[in-house]
Coordinates of C-alpha atoms and ligand atoms in Angstrom, one line a residue:
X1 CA -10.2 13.4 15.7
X2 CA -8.8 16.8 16.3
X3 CA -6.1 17.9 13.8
X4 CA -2.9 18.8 15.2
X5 CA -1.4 22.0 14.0
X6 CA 2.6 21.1 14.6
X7 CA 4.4 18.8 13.3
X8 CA 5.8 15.8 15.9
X9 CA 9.3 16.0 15.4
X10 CA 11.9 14.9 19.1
X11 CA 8.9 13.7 20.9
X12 CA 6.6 17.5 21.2
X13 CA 4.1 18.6 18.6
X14 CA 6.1 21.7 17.5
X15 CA 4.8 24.9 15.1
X16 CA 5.5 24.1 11.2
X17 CA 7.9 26.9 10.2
X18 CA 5.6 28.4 7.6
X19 CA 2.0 29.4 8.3
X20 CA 0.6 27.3 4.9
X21 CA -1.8 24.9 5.4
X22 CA -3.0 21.5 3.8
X23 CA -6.8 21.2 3.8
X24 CA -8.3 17.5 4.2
X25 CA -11.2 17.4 2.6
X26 CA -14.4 14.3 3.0
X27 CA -14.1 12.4 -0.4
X28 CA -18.2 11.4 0.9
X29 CA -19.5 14.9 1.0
X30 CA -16.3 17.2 -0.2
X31 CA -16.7 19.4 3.1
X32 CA -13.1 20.1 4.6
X33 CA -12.7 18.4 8.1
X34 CA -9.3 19.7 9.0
X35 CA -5.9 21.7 8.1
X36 CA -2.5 20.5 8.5
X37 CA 0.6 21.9 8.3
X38 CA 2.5 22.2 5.0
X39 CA 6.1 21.1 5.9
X40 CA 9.0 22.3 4.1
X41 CA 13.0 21.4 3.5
X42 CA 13.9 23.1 6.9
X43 CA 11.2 21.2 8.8
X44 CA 12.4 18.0 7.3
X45 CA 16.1 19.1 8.3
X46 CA 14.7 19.5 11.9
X47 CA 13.3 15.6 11.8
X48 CA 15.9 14.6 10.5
X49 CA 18.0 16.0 12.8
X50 CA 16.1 15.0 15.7
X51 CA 16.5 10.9 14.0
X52 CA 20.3 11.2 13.8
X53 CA 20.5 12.1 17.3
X54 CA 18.2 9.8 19.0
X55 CA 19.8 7.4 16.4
X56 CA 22.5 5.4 18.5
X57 CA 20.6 5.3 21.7
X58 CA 17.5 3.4 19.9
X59 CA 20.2 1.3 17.9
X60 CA 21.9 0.2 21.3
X61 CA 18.3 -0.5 23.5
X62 CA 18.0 -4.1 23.6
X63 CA 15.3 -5.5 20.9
X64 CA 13.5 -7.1 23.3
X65 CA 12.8 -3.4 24.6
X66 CA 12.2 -2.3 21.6
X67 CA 9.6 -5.1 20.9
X68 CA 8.0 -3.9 24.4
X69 CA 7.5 -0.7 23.0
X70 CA 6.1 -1.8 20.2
X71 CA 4.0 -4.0 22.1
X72 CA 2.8 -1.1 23.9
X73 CA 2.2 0.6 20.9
X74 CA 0.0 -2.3 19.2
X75 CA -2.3 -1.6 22.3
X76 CA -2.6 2.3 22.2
X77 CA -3.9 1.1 18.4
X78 CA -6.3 -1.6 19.6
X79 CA -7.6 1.1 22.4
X80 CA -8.0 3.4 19.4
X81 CA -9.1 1.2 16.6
X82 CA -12.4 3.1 16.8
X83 CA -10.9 6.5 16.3
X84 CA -8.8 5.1 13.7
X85 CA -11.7 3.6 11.4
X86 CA -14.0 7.0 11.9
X87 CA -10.5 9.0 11.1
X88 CA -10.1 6.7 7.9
X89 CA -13.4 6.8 6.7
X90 CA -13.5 10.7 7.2
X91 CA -10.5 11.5 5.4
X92 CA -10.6 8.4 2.5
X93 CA -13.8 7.8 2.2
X94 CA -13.9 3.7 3.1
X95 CA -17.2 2.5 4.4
X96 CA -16.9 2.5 7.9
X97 CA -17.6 -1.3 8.2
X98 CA -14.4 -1.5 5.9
X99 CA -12.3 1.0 8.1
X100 CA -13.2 -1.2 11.2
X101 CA -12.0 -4.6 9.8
X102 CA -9.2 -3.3 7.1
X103 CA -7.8 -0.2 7.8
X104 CA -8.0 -0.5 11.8
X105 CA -7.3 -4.2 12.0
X106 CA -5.0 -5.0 9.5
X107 CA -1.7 -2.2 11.1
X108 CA -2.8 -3.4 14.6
X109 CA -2.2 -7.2 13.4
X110 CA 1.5 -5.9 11.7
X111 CA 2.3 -4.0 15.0
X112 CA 1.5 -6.9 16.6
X113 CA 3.8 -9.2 14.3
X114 CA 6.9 -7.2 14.8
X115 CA 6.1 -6.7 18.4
X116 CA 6.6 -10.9 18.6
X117 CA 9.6 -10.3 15.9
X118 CA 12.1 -8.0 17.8
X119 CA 12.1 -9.7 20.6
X120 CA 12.5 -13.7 19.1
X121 CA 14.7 -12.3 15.6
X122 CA 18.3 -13.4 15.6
X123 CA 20.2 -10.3 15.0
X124 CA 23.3 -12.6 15.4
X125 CA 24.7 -15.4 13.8
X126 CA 27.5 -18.0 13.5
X127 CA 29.1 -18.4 10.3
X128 CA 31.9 -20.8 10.4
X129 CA 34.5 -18.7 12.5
X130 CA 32.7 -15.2 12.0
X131 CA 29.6 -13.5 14.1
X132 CA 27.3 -11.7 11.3
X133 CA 26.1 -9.2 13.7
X134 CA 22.5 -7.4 11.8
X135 CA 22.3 -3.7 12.5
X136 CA 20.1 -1.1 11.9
X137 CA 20.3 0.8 8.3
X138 CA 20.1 4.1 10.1
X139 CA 17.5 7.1 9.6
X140 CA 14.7 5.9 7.6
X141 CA 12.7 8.5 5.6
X142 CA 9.2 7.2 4.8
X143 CA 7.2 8.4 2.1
X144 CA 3.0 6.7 2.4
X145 CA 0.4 7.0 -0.1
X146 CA -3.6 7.7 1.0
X147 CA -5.0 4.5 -0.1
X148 CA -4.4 2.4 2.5
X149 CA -2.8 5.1 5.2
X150 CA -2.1 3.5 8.3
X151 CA -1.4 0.1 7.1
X152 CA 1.4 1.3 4.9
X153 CA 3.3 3.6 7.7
X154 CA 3.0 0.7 9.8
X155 CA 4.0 -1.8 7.4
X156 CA 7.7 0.3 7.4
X157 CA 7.4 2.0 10.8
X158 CA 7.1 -0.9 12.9
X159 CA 10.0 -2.9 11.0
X160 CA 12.2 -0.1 11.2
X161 CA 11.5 0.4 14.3
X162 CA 12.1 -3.2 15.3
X163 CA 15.1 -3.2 13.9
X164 CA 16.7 -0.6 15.5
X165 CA 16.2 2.3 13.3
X166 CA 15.3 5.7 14.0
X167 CA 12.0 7.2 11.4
X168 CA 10.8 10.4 9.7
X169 CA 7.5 9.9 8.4
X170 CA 6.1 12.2 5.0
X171 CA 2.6 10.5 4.5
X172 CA 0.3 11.2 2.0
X173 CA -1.6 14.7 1.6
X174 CA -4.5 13.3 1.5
X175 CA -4.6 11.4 4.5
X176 CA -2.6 12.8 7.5
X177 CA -4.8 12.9 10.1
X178 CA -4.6 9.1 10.5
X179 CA -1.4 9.7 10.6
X180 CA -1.4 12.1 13.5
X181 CA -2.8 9.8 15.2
X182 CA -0.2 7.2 15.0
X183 CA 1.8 9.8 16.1
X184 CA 0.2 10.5 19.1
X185 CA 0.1 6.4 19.5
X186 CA 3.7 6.6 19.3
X187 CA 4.4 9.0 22.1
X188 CA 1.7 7.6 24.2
X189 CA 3.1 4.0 24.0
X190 CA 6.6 5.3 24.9
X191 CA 9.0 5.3 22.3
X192 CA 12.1 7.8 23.2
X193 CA 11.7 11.5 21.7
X194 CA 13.5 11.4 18.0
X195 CA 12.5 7.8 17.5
X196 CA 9.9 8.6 15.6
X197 CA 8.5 12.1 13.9
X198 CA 6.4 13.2 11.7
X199 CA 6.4 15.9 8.9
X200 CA 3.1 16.7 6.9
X201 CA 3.1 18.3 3.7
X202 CA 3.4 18.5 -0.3
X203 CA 5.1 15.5 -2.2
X204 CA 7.3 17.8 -4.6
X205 CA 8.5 20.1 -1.4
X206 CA 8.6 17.7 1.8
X207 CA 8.4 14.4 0.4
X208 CA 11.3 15.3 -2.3
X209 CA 13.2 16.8 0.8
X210 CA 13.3 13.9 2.9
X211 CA 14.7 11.5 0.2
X212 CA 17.1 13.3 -1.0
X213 CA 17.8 14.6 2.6
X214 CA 21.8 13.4 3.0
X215 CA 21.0 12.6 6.7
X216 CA 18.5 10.1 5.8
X217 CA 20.3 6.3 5.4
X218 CA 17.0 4.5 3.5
X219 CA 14.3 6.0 1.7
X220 CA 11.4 3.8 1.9
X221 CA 8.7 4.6 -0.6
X222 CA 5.1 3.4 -1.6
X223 CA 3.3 4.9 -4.4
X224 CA 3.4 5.6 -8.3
X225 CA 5.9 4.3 -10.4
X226 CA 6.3 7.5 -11.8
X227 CA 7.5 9.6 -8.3
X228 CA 9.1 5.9 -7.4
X229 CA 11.6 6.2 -10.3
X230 CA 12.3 10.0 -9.5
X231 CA 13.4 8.4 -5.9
X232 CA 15.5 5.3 -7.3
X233 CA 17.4 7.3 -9.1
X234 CA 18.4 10.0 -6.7
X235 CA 18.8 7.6 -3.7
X236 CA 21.3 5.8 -6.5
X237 CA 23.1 8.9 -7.2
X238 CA 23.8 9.4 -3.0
X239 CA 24.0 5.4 -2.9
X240 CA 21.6 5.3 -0.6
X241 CA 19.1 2.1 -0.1
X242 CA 16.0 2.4 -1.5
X243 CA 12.9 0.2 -1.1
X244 CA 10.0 0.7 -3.6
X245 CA 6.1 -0.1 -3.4
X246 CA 5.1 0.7 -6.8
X247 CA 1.9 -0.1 -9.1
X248 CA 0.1 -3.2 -10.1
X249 CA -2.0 -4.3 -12.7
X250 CA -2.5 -8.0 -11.0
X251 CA -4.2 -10.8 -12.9
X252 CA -7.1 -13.4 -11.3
X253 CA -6.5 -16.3 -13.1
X254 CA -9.1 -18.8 -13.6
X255 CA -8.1 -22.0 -14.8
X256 CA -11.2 -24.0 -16.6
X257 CA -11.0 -26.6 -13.8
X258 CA -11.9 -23.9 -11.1
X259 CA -15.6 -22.9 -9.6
X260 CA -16.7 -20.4 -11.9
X261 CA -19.1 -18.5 -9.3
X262 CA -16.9 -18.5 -6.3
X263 CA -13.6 -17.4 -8.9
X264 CA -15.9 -14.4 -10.5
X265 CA -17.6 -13.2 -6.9
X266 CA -14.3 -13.0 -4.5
X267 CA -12.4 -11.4 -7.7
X268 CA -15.2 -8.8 -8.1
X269 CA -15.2 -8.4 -4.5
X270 CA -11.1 -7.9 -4.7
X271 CA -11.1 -5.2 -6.9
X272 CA -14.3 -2.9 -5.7
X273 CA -13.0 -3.1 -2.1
X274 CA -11.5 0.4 -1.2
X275 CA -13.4 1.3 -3.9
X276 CA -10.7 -0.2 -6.5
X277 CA -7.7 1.9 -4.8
X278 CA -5.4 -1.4 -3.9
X279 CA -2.2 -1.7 -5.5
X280 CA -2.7 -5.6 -5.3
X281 CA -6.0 -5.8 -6.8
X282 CA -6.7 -8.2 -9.3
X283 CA -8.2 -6.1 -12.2
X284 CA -7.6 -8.2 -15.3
X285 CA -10.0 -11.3 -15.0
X286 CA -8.6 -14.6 -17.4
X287 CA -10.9 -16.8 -18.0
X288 CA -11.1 -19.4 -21.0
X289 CA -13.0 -18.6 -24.1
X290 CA -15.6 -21.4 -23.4
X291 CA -16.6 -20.3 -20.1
X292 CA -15.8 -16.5 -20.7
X293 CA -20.0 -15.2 -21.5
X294 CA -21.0 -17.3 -17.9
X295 CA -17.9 -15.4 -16.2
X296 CA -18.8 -12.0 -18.1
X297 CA -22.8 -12.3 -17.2
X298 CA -21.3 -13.4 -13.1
X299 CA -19.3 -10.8 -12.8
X300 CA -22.0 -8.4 -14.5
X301 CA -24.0 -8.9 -11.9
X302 CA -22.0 -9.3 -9.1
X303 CA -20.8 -5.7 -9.7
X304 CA -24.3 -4.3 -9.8
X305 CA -25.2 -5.6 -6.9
X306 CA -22.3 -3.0 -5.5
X307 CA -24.6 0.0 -6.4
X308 CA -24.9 2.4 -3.7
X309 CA -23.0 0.3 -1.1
X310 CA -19.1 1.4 -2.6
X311 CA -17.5 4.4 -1.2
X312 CA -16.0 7.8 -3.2
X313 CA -12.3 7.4 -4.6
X314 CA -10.0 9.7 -2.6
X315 CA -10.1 12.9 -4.5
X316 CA -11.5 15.0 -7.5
X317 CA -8.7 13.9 -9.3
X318 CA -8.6 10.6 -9.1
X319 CA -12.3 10.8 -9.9
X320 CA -11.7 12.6 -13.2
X321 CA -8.7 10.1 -13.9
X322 CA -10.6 7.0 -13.4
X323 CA -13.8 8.3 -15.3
X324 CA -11.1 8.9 -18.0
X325 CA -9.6 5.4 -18.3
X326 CA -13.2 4.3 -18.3
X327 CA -14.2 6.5 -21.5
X328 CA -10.9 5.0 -23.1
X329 CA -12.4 1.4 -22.3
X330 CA -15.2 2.0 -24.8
X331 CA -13.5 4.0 -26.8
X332 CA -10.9 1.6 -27.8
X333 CA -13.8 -0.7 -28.1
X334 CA -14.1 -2.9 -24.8
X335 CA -18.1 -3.8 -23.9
X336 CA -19.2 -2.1 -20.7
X337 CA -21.1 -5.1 -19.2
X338 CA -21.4 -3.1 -15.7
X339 CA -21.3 1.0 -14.5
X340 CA -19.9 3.5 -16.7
X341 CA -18.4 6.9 -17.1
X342 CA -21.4 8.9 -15.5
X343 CA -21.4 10.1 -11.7
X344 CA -23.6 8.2 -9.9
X345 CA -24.5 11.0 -7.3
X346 CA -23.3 14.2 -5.9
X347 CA -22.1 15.2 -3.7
X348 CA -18.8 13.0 -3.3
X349 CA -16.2 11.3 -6.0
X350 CA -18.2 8.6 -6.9
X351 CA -17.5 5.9 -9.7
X352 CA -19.9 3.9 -10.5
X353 CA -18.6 -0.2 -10.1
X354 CA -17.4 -1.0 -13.7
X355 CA -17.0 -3.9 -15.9
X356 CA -15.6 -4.3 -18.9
X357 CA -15.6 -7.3 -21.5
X358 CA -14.1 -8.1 -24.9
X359 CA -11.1 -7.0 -23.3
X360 CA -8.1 -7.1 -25.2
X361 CA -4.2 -7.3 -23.8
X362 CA -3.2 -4.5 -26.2
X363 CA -5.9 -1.5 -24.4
X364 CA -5.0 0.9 -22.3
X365 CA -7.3 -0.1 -19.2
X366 CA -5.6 -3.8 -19.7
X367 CA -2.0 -2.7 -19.3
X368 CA -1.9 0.6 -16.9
X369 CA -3.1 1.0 -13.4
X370 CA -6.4 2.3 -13.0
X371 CA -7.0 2.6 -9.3
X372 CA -10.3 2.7 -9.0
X373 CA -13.2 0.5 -9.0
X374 CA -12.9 -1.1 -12.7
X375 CA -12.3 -4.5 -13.8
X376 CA -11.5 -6.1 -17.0
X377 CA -12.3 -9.4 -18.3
X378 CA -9.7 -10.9 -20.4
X379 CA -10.0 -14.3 -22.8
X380 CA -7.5 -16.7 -23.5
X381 CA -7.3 -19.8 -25.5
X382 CA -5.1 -22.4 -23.1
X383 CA -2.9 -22.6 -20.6
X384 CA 0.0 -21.2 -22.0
X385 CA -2.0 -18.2 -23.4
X386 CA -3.1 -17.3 -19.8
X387 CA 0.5 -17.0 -18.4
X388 CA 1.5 -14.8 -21.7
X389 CA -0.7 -12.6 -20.8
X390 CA -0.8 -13.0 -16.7
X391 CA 2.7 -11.6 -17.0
X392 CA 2.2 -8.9 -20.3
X393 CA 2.4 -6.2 -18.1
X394 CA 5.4 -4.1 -16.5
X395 CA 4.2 -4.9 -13.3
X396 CA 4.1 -7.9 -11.0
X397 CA 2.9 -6.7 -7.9
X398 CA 0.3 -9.6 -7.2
X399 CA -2.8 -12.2 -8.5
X400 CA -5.0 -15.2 -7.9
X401 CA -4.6 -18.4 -9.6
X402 CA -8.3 -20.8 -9.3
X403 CA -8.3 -24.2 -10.2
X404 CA -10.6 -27.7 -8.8
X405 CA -6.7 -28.8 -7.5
X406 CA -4.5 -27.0 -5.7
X407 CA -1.4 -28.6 -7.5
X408 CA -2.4 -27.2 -10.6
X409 CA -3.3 -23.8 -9.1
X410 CA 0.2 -23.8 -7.6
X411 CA 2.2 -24.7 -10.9
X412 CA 0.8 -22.1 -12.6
X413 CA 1.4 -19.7 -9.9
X414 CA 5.0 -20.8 -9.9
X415 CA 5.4 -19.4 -13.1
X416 CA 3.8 -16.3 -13.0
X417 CA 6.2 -13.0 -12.6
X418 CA 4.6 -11.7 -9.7
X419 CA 5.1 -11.6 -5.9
X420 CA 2.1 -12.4 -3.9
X421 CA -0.4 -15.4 -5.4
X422 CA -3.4 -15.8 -3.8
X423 CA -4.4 -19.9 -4.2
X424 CA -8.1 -20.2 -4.4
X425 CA -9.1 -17.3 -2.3
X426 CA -6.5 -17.6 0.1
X427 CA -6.5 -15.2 3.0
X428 CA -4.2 -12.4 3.5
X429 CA -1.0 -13.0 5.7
X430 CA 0.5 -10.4 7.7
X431 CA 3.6 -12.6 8.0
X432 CA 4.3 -13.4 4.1
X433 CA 6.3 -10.7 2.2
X434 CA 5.0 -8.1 0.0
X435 CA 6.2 -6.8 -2.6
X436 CA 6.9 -6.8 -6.5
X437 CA 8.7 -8.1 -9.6
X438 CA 9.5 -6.0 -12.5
X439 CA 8.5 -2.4 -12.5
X440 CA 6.1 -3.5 -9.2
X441 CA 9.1 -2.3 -6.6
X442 CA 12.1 -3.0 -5.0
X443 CA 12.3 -4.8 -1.6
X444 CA 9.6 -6.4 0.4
X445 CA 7.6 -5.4 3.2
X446 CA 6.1 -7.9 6.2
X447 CA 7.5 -10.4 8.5
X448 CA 11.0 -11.3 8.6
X449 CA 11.5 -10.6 5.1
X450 CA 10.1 -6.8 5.8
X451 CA 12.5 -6.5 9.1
X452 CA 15.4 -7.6 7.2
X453 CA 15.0 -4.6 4.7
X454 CA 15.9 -2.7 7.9
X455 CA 19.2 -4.1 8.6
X456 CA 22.4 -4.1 7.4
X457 CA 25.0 -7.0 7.9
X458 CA 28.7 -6.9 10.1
X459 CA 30.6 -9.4 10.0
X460 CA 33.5 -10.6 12.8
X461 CA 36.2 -13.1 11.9
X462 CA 37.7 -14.8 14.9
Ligands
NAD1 P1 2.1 9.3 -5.3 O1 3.3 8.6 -5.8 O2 1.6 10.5 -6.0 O3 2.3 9.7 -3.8 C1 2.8 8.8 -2.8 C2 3.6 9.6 -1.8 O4 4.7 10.2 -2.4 C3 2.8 10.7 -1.1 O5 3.1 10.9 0.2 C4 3.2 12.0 -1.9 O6 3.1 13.2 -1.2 C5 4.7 11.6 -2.1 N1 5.3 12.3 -3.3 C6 4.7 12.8 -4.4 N2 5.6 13.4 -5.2 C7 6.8 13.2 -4.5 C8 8.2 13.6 -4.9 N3 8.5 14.3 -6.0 N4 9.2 13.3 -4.0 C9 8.9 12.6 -2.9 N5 7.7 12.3 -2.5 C10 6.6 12.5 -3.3 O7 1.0 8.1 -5.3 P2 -0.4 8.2 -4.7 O8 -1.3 8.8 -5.7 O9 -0.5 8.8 -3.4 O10 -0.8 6.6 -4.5 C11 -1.3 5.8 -5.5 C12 -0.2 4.9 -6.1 O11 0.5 4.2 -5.1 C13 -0.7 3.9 -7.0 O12 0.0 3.9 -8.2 C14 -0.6 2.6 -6.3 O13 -0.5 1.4 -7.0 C15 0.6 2.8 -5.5 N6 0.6 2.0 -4.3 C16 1.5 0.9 -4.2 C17 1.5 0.1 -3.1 C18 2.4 -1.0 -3.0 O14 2.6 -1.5 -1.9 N7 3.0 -1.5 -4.1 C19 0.6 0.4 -2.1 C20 -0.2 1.5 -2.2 C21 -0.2 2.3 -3.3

């Protein structure tokens, strides 16, 4: 796709006040493949301006209108699904196959959901002689990461949208020109001028704008920890609500009971998909000390057989940092059954698929987020040792729990402090909320529990 050189702020694509640039560069080949505008403070002001006005009339248009639109909007994104994955793939790096099924399908199926959820959600309700009326929080400044770019600005555009809310979009540097695109979706599917807009540019300068922007009601954020606490704790000093999608560091537990192969392969698979950049992957691998060398050997070759077939990580950064964490690994004396530290071709950020053995819960790569494609294999001794270190981490974003009975599976997920479980390789659910314990995030995102994020509660006494 072409890049835009505006911004989309009160429905028009409109000149960025300053003339700098943000180039997007192919993580495959490192050419640059477009330049977008580097927003700043008073280009923010402007979309958030535009929000606030357009504000009251989006609140008051009937949901099931607003569902239409969204409806509409859902098939501007199926008629563009192509354009979508080639955009992805360009600007991330995904294998296009990947793009097609993942980063295309997955925000046409959430669009979809809160199409149906507008119009069927009871934004009213009896309690004993009061009406609880749910309304919308207000302007909603979103701030999206690269890794998985249009799923996450539809996973909070298409809520707050639902719900009545007016949107200013900040995504990722890395990534905007998917995110032009749903721009252009947007407008062509209908939504009034001010619903929605968009400002590209640098975190520090237009991301750190928009949430500390006093016109914006709910700052909704996915990323690092690190920028995540920096935007707790000034959306706590304005009181403002705050909704956090942070880190993981997820663990695939494999109970001794459980099919070895089928446990070792879809894990594997989990955590070299989008070349390791998912903040729900499951990259510490439990299994029990006497079937841990048959998991290691598994997983050992299941990785290899990745070779050439796994796409760059995002930048030259995250290439370095990943490479990093994987010289640690050895360093601190973890066996590299699978990959390694060296580039496996130029050009491109390439990682080689990595495994890692003789794991232990006190090394770095075991306890902080790596993001990229590197697993570790963990051993425990029982039961009880598995959950102490399932839930060793600060985060709690996500995991697997395999077992030959679901039962079992399920009480051991029960008492995991996490908040997704995937049971045996259960499939992703576009309706189940997302979102983590501990230092994973605040707030969930999806279905009804997503929407309800959204919406803030009147109540009338009669
Ligand atoms: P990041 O925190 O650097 O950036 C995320 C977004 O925040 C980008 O749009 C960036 O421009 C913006 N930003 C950066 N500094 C800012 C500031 N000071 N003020 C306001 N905005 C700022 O993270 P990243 O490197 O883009 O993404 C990778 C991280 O995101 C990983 O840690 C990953 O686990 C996490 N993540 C979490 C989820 C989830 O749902 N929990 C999903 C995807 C990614």
């Amino acid at each position: 796709m072409k890049a835009q050189d505006g911004m989309y702020i009160d429905g028009a694509w409109r000149p960025a006040r300053s003339q700098e640039t943000i180039a997007v560069v192919n993580p495959a080949d490192e050419q640059v493949i477009g330049r977008v505008p580097a927003g700043d403070a008073q280009d923010v002001d402007s979309a958030v301006r535009a929000a606030r006005a357009a504000l009251p009339g989006w609140a008051a248009t009937p949901p099931a209108e607003r569902g239409a639109r969204l409806a509409a909007l859902r098939d501007v994104l199926v008629a563009r699904k192509d354009e979508i994955a080639e955009t992805v793939t360009a600007e991330l790096g995904a294998p296009l196959k990947f793009s097609e099924a993942v980063h295309a399908g997955a925000p046409i199926a959430v669009a979809g959901s809160y199409a149906e959820l507008a119009a069927t959600y009871a934004f009213e309700e009896k309690v004993g002689n009061s009406t609880v009326y749910l309304e919308p929080v207000g302007v909603v400044g979103a701030i999206t990461p690269w890794n998985y770019p249009l799923h996450q600005i539809v996973a909070k555009a298409a809520p707050a949208l639902a719900a009545g809310c007016t949107v200013v979009l900040k995504p990722a540097e890395d990534t905007p020109l998917v995110a032009q695109l749903f721009a252009e979706a947007v407008h062509e599917a209908g939504v009034p001028a001010g619903v929605f807009n968009l400002v590209t540019g640098l975190g520090p300068v237009a991301g750190q704008a928009l949430a500390e922007h006093p016109g914006v009601d709910l700052v909704s954020f996915t990323g690092s920890t690190a920028v995540g606490r920096r935007i707790g704790a000034s959306a706590g000093a304005a009181v403002k609500r705050v909704a956090l999608e942070l880190g993981g560091k997820s663990a695939n537990v494999i109970l001794p009971s459980a099919d070895l192969a089928k446990a070792v392969n879809v894990g594997v698979a989990n955590v070299m998909s989008n070349s390791g950049q998912t903040c729900s992957a499951w990259t510490r691998m439990l299994v029990h000390r006497d079937r841990y060398d048959e998991a290691v050997e598994l997983a050992a070759a299941a990785a290899a057989k990745y070779g050439d077939r796994i796409g760059p990580v995002v930048n030259d950064g995250q290439r370095r940092r990943v490479r990093g964490y994987i010289e640690k690994g050895v360093a601190e004396g973890a066996r590299l059954v699978a990959g390694g530290p060296d580039a496996p071709r130029a050009p491109g950020y390439y990682v080689r698929p990595t495994v890692f053995a003789d794991v232990t819960e006190d090394m770095t790569i075991a306890q902080e987020e790596i993001f990229g494609p590197v697993l570790t294999i963990l051993r425990y001794e029982d039961e009880e040792d598995a959950l102490r270190i399932a839930n060793g981490t600060v985060y709690g974003l996500a995991g697997a729990v395999w077992a030959g009975d679901e039962a079992e599976a399920v009480a051991f997920a029960r008492r995991m402090e996490t908040g997704q479980v995937d049971i045996n390789g259960g499939r992703f659910n576009p309706l189940a909320p997302f979102g983590g314990y501990k230092q994973s995030g605040v707030g969930r995102e999806l279905g009804t529990h997503g929407l309800a994020e959204y919406l803030q509660t009147k109540s009338l006494q009669f």
